[in-house]
Coordinates of C-alpha atoms in Angstrom, one line a residue:
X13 CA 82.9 95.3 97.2
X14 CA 81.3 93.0 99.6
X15 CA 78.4 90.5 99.1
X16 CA 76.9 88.4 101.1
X17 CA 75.9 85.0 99.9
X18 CA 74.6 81.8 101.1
X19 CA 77.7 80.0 103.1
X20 CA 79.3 77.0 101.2
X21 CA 79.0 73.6 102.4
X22 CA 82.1 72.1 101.3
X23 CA 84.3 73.5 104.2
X24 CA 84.0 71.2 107.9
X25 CA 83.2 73.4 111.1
X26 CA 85.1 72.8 114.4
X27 CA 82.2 75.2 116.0
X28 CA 79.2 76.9 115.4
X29 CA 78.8 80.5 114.6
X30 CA 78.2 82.8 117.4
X31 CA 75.6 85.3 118.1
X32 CA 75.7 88.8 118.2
X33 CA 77.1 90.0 121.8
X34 CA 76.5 93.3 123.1
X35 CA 80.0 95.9 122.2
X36 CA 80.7 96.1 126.1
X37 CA 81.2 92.2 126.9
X38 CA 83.0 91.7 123.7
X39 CA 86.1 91.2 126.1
X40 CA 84.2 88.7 128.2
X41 CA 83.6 85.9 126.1
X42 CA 84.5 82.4 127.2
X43 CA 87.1 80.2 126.2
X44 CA 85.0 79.6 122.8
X45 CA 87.0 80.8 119.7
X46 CA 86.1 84.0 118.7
X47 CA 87.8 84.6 115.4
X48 CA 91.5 87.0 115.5
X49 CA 92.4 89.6 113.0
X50 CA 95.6 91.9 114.0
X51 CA 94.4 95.2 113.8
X52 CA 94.0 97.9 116.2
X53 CA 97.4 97.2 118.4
X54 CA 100.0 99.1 118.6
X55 CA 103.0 97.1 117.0
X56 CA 106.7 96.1 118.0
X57 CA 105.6 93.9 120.8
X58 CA 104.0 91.3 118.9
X59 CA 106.6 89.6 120.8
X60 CA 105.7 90.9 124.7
X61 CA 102.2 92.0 125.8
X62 CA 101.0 95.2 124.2
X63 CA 99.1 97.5 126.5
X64 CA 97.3 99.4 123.9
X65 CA 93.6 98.2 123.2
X66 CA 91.3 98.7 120.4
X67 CA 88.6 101.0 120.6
X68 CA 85.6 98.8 121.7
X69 CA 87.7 96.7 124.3
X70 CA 86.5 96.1 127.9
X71 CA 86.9 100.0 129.3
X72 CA 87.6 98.4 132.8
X73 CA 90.4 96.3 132.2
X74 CA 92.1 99.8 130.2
X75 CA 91.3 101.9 132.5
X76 CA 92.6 100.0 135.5
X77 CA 96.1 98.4 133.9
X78 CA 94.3 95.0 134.2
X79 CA 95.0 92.0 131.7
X80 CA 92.0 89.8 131.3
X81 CA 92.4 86.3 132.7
X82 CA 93.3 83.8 131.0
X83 CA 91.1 80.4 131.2
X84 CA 94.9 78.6 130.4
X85 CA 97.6 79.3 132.9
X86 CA 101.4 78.4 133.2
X87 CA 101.7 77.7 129.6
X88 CA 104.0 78.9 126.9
X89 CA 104.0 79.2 123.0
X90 CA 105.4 81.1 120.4
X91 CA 105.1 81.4 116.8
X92 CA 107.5 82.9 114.2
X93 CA 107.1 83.1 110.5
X94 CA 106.2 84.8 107.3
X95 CA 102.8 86.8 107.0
X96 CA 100.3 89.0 104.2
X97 CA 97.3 90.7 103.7
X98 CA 95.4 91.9 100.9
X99 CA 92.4 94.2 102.3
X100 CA 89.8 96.1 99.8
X101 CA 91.1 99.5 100.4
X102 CA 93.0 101.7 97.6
X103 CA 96.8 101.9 98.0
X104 CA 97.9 103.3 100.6
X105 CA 95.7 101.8 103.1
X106 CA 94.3 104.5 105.4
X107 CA 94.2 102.5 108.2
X108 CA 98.3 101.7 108.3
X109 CA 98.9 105.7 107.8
X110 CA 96.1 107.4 110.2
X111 CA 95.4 104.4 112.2
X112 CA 92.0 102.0 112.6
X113 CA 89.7 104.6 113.8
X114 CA 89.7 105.9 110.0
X115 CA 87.0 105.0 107.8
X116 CA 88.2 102.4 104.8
X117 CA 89.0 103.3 101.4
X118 CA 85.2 102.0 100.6
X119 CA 83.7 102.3 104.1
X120 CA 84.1 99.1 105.4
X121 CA 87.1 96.3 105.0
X122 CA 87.5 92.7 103.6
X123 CA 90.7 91.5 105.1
X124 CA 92.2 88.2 104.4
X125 CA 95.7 87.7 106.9
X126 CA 97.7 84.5 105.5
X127 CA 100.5 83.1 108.0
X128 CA 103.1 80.7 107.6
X129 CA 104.5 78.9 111.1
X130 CA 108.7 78.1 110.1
X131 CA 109.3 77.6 113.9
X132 CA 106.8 77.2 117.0
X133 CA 105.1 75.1 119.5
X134 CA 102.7 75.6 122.5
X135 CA 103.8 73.7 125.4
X136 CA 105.6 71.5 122.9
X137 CA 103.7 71.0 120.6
X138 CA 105.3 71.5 117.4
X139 CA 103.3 74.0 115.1
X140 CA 106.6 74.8 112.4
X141 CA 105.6 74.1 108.7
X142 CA 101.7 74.6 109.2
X143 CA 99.2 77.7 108.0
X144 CA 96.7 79.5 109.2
X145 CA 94.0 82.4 107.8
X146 CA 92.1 85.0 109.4
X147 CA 89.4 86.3 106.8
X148 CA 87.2 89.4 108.2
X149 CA 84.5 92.0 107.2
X150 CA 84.4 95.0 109.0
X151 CA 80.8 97.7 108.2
X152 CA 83.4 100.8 109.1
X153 CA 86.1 101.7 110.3
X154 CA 88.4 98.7 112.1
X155 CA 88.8 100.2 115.6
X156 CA 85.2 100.4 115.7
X157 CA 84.1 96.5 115.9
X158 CA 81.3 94.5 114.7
X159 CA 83.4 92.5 112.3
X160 CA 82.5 89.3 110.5
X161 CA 85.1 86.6 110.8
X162 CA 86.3 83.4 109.9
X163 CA 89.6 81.4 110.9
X164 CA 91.0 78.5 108.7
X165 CA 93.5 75.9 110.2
X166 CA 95.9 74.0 107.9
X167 CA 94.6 70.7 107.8
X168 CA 97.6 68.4 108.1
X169 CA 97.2 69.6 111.6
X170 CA 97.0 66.3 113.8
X171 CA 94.5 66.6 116.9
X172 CA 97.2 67.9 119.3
X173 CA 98.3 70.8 116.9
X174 CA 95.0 71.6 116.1
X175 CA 94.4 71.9 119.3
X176 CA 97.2 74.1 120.3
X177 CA 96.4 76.8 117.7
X178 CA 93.0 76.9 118.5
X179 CA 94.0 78.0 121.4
X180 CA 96.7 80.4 120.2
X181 CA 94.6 82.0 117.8
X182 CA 91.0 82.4 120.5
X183 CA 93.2 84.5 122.7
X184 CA 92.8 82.7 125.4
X185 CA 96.7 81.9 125.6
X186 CA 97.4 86.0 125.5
X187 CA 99.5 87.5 122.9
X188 CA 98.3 90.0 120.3
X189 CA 94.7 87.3 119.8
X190 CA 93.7 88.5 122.8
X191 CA 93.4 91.8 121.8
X192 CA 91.8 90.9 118.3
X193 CA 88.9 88.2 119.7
X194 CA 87.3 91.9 121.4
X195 CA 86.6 93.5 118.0
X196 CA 84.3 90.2 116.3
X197 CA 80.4 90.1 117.3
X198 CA 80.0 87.5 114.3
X199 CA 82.4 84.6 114.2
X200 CA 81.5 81.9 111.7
X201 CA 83.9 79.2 112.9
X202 CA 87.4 77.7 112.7
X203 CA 87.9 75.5 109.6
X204 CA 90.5 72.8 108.8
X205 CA 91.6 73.2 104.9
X206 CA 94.1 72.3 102.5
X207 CA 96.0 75.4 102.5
X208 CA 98.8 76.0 99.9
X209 CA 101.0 79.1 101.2
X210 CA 103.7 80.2 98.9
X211 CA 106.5 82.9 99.1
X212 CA 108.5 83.0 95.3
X213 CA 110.8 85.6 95.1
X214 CA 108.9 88.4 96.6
X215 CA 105.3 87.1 95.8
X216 CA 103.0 86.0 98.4
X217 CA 100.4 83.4 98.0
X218 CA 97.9 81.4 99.3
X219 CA 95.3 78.8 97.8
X220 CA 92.7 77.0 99.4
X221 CA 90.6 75.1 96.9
X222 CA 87.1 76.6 96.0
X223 CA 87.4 78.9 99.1
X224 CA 90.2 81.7 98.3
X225 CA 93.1 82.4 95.9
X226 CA 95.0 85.6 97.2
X227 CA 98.3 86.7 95.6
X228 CA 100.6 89.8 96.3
X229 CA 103.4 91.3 94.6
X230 CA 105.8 94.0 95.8
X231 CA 105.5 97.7 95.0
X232 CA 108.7 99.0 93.3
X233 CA 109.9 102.5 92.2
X234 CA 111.1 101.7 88.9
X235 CA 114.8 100.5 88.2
X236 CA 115.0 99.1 92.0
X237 CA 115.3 95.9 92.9
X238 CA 114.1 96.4 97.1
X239 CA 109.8 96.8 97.4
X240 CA 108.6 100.5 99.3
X241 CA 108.9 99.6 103.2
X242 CA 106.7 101.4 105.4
X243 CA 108.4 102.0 108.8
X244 CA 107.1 102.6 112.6
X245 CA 103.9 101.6 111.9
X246 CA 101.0 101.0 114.1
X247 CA 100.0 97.1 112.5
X248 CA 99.8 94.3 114.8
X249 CA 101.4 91.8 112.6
X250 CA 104.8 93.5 112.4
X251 CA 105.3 97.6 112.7
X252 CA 107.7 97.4 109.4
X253 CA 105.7 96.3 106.5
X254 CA 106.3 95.7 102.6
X255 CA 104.1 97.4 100.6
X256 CA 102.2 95.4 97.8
X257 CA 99.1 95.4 95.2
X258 CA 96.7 92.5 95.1
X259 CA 97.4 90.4 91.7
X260 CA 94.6 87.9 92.4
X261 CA 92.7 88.5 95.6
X262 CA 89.1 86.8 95.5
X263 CA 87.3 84.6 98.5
X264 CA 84.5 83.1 98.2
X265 CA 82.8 81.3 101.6
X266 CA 81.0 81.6 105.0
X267 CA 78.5 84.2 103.3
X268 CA 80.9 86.7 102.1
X269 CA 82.1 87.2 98.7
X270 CA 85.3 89.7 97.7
X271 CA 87.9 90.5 94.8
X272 CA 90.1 92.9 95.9
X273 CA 92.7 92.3 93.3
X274 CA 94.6 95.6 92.5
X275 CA 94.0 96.9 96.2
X276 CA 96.0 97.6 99.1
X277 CA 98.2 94.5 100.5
X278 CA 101.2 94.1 102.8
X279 CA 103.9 91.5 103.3
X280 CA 106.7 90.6 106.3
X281 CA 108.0 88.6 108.8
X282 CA 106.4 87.7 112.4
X283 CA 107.1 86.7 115.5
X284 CA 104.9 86.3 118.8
X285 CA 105.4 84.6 122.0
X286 CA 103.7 84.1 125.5
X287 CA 104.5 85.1 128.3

């Protein structure tokens, strides 16, 4: 369940939120960060550009093969790493097996996405070793927009990192953000944290004080040792994901309040590049 509460003061703001746009300039925002969530793409190119758009997305740039521009040209970044999710929808998650134009378990979604960076840069600049979260509220089914969103940077960050994944993660660098940025009417800011990310054994967690604790553990048949794979997806992270249950999953900040422990949650690698 989702509730909406006053936002906490604790956490610093690199922007303002942004208003409400209408659905058909989503795609058309400025370079300003409009928060990411990987949803609605259709997987195994995180790597390359993916041609398939989100329902909501700029109809002219679909319908005519175009990319949008890009404000940043001739540059370069990739990031590779480890990834999960925890979402409020009962196990399995409709979305992953009829795709995003499906109605959540409960009607709408509260999606956290924690990412670990082991190697990357952007031009350069080394990213490896830092973390990032996308947290997001969607009123009904994914593909459909209008989500609330938020984006927390890791903040050992110096100035020249956190400027490199602030522009990774706007979409304004291409890559699967691009795609994501079209789907958010409400974005209430990129925030620089203390973010703990852990993988032990097949766990995945991640901390950041008073804000969110979200942990995931592996779905098993009994007797084996390897977690339930799902295969060929349609995710945007990675199209083969773990399957997992939430063991803690609460968040707490920017207005929205969630405990999805017991719910739907996925786990694996990634890896994303530009061009």
């Amino acid at each position: 369940m989702t509730t909406f509460a006053p936002s906490r003061a604790n956490i610093r703001a690199s922007v303002a939120p942004m208003p409400l746009a209408p659905p058909l300039i989503r795609a058309t925002f400025p370079s300003s960060l409009i928060a990411c969530t990987p949803v609605g793409l259709i997987s195994g190119a995180f790597g390359t550009y993916c041609n398939a758009f989100p329902m909501g997305y700029n109809s002219a740039n679909r319908l005519y093969g175009r990319r949008p521009a890009m404000t940043t040209t001739g540059s370069r970044w990739r990031l590779k790493g480890e990834y999960f999710e925890s979402c409020n929808c009962e196990i399995l998650c409709p979305c992953i097996v009829r795709g995003t134009n499906i109605e959540p378990t409960e009607g709408h979604c509260d999606v956290a996405l924690a990412f670990h960076i082991e190697e990357g840069d952007l031009d350069g600049v080394a990213l490896a070793g830092l973390n990032f979260i996308a947290c997001n509220f969607t009123p009904g089914p994914m593909a459909a927009g209008g989500w609330t969103s938020a984006m927390y940077i890791d903040e050992r960050a110096d100035t020249a990192q956190r400027e490199a994944l602030e522009k990774i993660l706007s979409g304004d660098m291409g890559g699967p953000a691009e795609r994501w940025r079209a789907m958010t009417t409400d974005f209430r800011g990129v925030h620089f944290v203390p973010i703990d990310f852990r993988v032990e054994g097949k766990v995945h967690s991640v901390t950041v004080p008073g804000v969110m604790d979200f942990s995931v553990e592996p779905i098993q048949i009994p007797g084996r040792d390897d977690a339930m794979l799902l295969s060929n997806t349609g995710h945007g992270v990675n199209r083969d994901l773990y399957l997992a249950r939430g063991v803690r999953a609460e968040y707490n900040d920017q207005g929205m309040i969630w405990d999805n422990t017991g719910k739907n949650g996925h786990y694996a690698a990634f890896e994303w590049n530009w061009p």
